[in-house]
Coordinates of N, CA and C and ligand atoms in Angstrom, one line a residue:
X28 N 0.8 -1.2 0.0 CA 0.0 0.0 0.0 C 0.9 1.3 0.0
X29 N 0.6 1.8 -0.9 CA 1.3 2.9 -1.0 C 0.5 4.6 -1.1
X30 N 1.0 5.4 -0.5 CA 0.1 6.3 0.2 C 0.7 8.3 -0.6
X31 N -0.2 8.7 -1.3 CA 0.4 10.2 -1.9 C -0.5 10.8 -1.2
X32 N 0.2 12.3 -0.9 CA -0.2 12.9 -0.3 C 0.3 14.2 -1.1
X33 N -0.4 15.2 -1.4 CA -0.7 16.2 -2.4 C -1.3 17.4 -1.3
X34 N -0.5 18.5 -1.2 CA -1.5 19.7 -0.3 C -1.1 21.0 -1.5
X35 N -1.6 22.0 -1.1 CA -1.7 23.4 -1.3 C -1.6 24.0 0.4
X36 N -0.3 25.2 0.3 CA -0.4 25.8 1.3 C 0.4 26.9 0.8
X37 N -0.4 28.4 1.9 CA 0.7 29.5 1.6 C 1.4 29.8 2.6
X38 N 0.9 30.0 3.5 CA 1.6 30.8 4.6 C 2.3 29.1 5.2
X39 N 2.2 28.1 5.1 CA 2.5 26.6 5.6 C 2.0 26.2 6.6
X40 N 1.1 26.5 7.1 CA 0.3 25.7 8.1 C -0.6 24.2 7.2
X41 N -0.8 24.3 6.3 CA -1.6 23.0 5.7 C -0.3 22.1 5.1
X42 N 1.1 22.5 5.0 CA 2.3 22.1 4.9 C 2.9 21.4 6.5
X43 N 2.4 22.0 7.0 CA 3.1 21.7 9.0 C 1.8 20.6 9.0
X44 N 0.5 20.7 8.9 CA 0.3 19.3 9.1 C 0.1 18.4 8.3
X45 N 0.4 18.6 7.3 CA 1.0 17.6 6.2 C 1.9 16.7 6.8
X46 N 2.8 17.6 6.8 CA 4.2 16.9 7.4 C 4.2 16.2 9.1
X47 N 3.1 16.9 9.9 CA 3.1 16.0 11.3 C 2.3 14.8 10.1
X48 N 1.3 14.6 9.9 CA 0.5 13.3 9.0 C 1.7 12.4 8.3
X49 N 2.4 13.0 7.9 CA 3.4 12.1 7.1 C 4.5 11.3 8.4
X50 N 5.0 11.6 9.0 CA 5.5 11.3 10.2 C 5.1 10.4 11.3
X51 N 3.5 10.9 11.3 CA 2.7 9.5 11.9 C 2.1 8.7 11.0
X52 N 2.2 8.6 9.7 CA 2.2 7.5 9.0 C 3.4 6.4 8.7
X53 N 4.4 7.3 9.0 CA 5.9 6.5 8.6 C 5.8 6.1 9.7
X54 N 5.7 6.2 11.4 CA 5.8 5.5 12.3 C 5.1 4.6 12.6
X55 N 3.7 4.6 11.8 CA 2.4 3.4 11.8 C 3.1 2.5 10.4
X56 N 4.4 2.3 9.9 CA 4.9 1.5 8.8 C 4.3 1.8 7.5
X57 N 3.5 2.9 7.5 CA 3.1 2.9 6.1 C 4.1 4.0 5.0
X58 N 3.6 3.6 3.8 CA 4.9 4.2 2.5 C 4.2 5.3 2.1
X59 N 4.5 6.8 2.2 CA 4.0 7.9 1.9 C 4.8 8.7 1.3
X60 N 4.6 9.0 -0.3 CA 5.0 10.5 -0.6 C 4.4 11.9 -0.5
X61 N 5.3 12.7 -0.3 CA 4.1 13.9 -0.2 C 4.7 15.2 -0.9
X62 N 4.0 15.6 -1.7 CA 4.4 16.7 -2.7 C 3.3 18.0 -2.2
X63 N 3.9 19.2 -2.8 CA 3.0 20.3 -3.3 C 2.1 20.0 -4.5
X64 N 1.5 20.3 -4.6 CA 0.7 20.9 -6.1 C 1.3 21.2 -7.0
X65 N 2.3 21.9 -7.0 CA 3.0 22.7 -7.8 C 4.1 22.2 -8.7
X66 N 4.8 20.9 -7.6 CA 5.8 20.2 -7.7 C 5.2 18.7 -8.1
X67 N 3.8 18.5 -7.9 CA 3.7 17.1 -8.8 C 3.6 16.5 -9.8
X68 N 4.6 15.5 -10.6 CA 4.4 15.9 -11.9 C 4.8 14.2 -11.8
X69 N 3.9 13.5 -11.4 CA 4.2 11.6 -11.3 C 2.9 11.5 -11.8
X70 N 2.7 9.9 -11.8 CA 1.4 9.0 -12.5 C 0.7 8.7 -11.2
X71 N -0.3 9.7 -10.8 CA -0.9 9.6 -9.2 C -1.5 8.0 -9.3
X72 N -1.4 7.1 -10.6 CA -2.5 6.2 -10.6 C -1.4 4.6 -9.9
X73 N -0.1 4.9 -9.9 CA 1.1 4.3 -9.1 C 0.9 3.8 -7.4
X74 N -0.2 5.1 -7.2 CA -0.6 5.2 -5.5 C -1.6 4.5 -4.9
X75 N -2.1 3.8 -4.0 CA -3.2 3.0 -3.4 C -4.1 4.1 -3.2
X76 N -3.6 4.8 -2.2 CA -4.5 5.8 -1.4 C -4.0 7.5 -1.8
X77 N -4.8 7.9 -2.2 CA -4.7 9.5 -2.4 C -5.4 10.5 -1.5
X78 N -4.6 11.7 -0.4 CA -4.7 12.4 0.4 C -4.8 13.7 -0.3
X79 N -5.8 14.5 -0.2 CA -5.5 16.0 -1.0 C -5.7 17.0 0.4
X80 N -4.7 17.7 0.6 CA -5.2 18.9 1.7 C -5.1 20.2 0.8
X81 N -6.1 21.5 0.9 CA -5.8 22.6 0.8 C -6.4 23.3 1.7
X82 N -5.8 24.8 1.9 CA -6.2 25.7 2.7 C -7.1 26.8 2.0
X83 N -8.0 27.1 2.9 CA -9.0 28.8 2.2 C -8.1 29.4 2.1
X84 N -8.4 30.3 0.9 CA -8.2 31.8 0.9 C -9.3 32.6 -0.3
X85 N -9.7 33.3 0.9 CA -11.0 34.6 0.4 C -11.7 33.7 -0.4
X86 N -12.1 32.2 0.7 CA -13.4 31.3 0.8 C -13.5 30.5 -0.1
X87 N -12.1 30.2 -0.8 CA -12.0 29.0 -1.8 C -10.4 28.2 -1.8
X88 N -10.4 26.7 -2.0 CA -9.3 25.8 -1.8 C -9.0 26.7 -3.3
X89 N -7.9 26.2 -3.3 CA -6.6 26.6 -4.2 C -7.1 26.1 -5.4
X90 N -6.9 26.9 -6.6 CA -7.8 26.3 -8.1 C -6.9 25.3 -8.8
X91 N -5.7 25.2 -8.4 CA -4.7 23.7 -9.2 C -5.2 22.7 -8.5
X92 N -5.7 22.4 -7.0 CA -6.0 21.4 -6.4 C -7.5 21.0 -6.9
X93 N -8.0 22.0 -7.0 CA -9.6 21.9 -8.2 C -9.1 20.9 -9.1
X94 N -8.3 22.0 -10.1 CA -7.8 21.2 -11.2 C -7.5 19.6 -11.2
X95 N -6.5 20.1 -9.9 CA -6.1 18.3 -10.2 C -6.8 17.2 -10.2
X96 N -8.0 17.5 -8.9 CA -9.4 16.8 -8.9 C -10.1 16.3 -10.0
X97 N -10.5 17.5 -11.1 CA -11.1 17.2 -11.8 C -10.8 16.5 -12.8
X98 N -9.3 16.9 -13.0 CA -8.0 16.1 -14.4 C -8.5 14.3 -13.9
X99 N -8.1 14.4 -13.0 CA -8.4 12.5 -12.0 C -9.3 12.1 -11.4
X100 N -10.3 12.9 -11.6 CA -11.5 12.5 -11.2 C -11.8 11.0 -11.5
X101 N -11.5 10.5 -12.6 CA -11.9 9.2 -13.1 C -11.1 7.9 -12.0
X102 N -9.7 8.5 -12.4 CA -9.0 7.7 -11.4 C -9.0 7.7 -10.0
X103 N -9.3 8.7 -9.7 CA -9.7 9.1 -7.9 C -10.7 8.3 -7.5
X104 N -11.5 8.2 -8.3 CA -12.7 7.3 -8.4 C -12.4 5.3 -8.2
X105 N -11.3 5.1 -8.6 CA -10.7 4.0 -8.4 C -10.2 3.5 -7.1
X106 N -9.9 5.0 -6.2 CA -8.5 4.7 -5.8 C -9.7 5.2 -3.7
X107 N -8.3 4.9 -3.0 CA -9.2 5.1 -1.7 C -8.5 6.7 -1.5
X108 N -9.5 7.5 -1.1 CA -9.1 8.7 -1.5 C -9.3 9.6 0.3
X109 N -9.0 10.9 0.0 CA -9.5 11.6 1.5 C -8.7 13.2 0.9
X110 N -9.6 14.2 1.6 CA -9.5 15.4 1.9 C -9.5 16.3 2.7
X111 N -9.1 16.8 2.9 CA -9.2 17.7 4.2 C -9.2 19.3 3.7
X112 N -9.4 20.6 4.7 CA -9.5 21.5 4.1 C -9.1 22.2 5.4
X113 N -8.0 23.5 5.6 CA -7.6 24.1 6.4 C -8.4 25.5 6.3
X114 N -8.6 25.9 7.1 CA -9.6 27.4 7.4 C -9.3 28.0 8.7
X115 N -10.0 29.0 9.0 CA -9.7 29.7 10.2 C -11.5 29.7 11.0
X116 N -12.5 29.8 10.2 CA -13.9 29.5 10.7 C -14.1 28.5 11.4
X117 N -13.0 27.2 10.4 CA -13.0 25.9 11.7 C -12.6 25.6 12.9
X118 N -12.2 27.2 13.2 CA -11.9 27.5 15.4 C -12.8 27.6 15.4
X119 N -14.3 27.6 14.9 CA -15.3 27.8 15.6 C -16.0 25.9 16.0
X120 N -16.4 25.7 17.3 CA -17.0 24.6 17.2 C -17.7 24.3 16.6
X121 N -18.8 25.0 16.3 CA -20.0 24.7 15.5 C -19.9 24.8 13.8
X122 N -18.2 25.2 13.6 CA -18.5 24.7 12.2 C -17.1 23.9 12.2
X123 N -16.6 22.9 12.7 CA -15.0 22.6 12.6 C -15.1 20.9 12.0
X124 N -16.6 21.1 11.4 CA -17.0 19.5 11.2 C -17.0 19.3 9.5
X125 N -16.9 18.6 8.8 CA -17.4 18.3 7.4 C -18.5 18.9 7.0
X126 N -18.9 18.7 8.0 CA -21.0 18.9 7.8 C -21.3 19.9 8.5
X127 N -20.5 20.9 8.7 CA -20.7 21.9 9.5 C -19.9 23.3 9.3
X128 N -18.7 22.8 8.6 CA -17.8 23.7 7.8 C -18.1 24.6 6.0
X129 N -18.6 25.6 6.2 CA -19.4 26.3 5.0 C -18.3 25.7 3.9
X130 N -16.9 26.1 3.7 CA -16.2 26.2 2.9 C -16.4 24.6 2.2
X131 N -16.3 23.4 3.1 CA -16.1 22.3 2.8 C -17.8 21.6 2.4
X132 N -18.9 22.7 2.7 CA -20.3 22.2 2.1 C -20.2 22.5 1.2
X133 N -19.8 24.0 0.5 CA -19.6 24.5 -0.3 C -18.8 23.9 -1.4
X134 N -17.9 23.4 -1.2 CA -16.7 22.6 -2.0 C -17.2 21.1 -2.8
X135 N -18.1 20.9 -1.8 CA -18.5 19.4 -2.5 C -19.6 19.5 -3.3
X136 N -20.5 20.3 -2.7 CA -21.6 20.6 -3.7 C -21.4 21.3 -5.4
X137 N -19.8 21.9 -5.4 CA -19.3 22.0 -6.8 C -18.9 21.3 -7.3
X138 N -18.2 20.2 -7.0 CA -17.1 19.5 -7.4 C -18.0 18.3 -7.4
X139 N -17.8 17.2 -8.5 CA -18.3 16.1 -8.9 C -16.9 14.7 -8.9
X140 N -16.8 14.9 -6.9 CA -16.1 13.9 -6.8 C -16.4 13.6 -5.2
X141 N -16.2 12.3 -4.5 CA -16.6 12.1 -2.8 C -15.8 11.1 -2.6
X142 N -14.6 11.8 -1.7 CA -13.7 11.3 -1.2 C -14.2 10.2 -0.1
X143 N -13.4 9.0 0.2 CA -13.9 8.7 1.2 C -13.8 8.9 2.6
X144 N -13.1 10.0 3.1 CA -12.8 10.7 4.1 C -12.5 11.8 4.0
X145 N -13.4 13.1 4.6 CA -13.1 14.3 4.6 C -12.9 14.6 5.8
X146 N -12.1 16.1 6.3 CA -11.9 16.3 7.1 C -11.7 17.7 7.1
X147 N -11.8 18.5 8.1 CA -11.6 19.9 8.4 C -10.4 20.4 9.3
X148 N -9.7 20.9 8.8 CA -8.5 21.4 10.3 C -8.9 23.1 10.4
X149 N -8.7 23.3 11.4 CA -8.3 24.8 12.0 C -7.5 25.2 11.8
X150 N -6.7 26.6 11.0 CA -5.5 26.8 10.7 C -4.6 27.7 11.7
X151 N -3.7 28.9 11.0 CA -3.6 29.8 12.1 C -3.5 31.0 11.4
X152 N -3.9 31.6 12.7 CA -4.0 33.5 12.4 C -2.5 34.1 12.9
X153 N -2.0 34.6 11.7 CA -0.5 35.0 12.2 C 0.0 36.5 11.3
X154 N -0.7 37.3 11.7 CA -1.0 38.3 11.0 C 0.1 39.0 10.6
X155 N 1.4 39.2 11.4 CA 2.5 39.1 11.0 C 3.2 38.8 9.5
X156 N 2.4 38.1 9.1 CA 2.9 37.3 7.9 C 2.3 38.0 6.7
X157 N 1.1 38.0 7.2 CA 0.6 39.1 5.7 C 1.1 40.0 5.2
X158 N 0.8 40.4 4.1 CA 1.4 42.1 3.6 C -0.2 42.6 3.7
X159 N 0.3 44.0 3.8 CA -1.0 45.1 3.6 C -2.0 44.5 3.7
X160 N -2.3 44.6 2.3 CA -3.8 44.2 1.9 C -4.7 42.9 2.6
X161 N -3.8 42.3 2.6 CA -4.7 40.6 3.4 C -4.5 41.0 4.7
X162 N -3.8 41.9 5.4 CA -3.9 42.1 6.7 C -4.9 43.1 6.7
X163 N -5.3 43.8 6.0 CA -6.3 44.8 6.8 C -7.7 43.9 6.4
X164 N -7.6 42.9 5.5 CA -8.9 42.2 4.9 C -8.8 40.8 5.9
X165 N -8.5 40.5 6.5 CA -8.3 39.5 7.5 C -8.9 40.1 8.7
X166 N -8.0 41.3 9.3 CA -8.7 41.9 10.4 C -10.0 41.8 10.1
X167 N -10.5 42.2 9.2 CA -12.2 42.6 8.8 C -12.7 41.3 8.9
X168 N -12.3 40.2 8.5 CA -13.1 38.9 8.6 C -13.4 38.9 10.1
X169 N -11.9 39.0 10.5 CA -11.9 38.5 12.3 C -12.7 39.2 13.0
X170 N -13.1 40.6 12.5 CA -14.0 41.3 13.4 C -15.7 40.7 13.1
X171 N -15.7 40.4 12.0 CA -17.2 39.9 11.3 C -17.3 39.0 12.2
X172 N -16.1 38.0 12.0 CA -16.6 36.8 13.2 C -16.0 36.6 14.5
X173 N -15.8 37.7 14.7 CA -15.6 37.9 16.4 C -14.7 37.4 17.0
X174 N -13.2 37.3 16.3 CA -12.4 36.7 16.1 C -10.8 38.2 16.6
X175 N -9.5 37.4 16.6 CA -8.8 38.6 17.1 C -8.4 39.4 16.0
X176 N -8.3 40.9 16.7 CA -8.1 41.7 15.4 C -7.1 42.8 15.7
X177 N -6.5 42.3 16.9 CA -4.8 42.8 17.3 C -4.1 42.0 16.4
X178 N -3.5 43.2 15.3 CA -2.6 42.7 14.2 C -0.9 42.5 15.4
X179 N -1.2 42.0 16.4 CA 0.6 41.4 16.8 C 0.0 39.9 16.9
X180 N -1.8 39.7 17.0 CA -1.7 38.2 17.0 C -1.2 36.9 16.6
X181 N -0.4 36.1 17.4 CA -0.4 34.7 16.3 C -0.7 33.7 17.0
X182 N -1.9 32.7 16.4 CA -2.3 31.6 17.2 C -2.9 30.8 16.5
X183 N -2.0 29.4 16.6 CA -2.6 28.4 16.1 C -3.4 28.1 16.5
X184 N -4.7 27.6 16.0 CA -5.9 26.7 16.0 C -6.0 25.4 15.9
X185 N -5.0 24.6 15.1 CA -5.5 23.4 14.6 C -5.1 23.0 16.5
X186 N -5.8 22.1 16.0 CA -6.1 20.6 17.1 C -5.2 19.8 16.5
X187 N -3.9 19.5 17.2 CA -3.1 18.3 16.7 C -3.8 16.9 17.2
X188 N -4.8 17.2 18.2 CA -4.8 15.6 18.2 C -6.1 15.0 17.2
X189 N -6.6 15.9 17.1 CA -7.9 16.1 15.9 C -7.0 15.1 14.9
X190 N -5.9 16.2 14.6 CA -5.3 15.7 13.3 C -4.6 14.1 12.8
X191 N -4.0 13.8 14.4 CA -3.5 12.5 15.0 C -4.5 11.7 14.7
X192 N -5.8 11.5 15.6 CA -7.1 11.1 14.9 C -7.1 10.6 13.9
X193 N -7.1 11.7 12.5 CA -7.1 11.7 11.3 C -6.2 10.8 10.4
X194 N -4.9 10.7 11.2 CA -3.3 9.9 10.8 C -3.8 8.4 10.6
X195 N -4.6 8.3 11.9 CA -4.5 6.6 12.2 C -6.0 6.5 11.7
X196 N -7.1 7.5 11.1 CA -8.1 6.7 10.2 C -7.4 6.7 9.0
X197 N -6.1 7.3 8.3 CA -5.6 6.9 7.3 C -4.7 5.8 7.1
X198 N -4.6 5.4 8.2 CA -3.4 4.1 8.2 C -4.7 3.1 7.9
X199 N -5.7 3.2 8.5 CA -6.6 1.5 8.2 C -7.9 1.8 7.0
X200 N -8.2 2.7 6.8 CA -9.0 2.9 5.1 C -8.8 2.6 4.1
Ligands
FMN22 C1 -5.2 36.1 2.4 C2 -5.9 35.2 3.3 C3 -7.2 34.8 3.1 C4 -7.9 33.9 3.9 N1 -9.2 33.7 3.7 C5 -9.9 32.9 4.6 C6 -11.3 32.7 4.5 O1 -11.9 33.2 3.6 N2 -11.9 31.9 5.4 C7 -11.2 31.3 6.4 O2 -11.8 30.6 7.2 N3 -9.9 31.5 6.5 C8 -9.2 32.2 5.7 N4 -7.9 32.4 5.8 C9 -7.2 31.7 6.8 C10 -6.3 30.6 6.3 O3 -7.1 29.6 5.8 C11 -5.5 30.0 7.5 O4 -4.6 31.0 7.9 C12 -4.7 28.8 7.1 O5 -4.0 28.4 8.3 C13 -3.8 29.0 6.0 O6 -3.1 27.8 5.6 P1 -1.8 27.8 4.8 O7 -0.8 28.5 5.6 O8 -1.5 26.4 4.5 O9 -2.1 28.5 3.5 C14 -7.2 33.3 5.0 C15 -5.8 33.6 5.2 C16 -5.2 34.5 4.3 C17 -3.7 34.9 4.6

């Protein structure tokens, strides 16, 4: 069994738990590559199991990870697959679920593909990192949803053990 794992990340938080996920799969003996988007250019159809993460930005996953979906849709369809999707709304409890996270209702109801495991992570707010523009349009989300809007904030959200969770329903799927 052999295991690819494909994210989209900017600022690298959907990269940091990529990489914790790959780490606890090599310790549960399983065989895992894991690429960017950007950087994958192999025969995904080589792989048992296919993992896609991407992160929001201004309320949509990344459009090559679209792409790549839809390019392999046929073969994805073959293969045992899983998704996940990083956000910052998913610090909220009442949406940090598949079925409860807008971006990830939103996502499937476009897309004409159903992974067999989705999942949602919480990302982080690190305001620091932005330039200008996304920092004053960020503050504005955070205030909308009641969220912090002191630009010295930085705080991760994800739940590592959420994500751990996540490691070991990919080791037996
Ligand atoms: C420019 C920008 C736009 C974002 N838009 C959204 C958004 O619309 N909804 C949301 O929940 N989070 C949004 N986020 C938060 C990111 O999803 C979060 O910071 C995540 O951890 C980023 O993951 P990455 O570092 O892997 O890209 C945004 C972040 C940035 C910097």
């Amino acid at each position: 069994m052999k295991t690819l794992m494909i994210y989209s990340s900017v600022d690298g938080q959907t990269l940091k738990i990529c990489d914790f996920l790959q780490k606890e799969l090599l310790n549960l003996k399983q065989k895992i590559d894991l690429y960017s988007i950007v950087d994958f250019n192999k025969d995904p159809n080589q792989y048992d199991k296919i993992i896609i993460g991407s992160s929001i930005r201004y309320g949509v996953h990344n459009e090559k990870i679209i792409e790549f979906i839809n390019t392999h849709k046929t073969l994805l369809d073959t293969k045992k697959t899983a998704f996940f999707s990083v956000n910052l709304v998913a610090r909220k409890p009442a949406k940090n679920q598949p079925d409860t996270n807008p971006y990830v209702i939103k996502f499937f109801k476009k897309i004409d593909w159903k992974p067999t495991i989705v999942e949602v992570f919480a990302g982080k707010l690190d305001y620091k990192k932005y330039g200008l523009f996304d920092r004053v349009m960020i503050k504005f989300i955070m205030w909308m949803t009641k969220g912090p809007t002191d630009t010295n904030t930085e705080i991760e959200y994800t739940d590592w053990d959420h994500v751990k969770a996540f490691a070991l329903k990919l080791k037996d799927f």
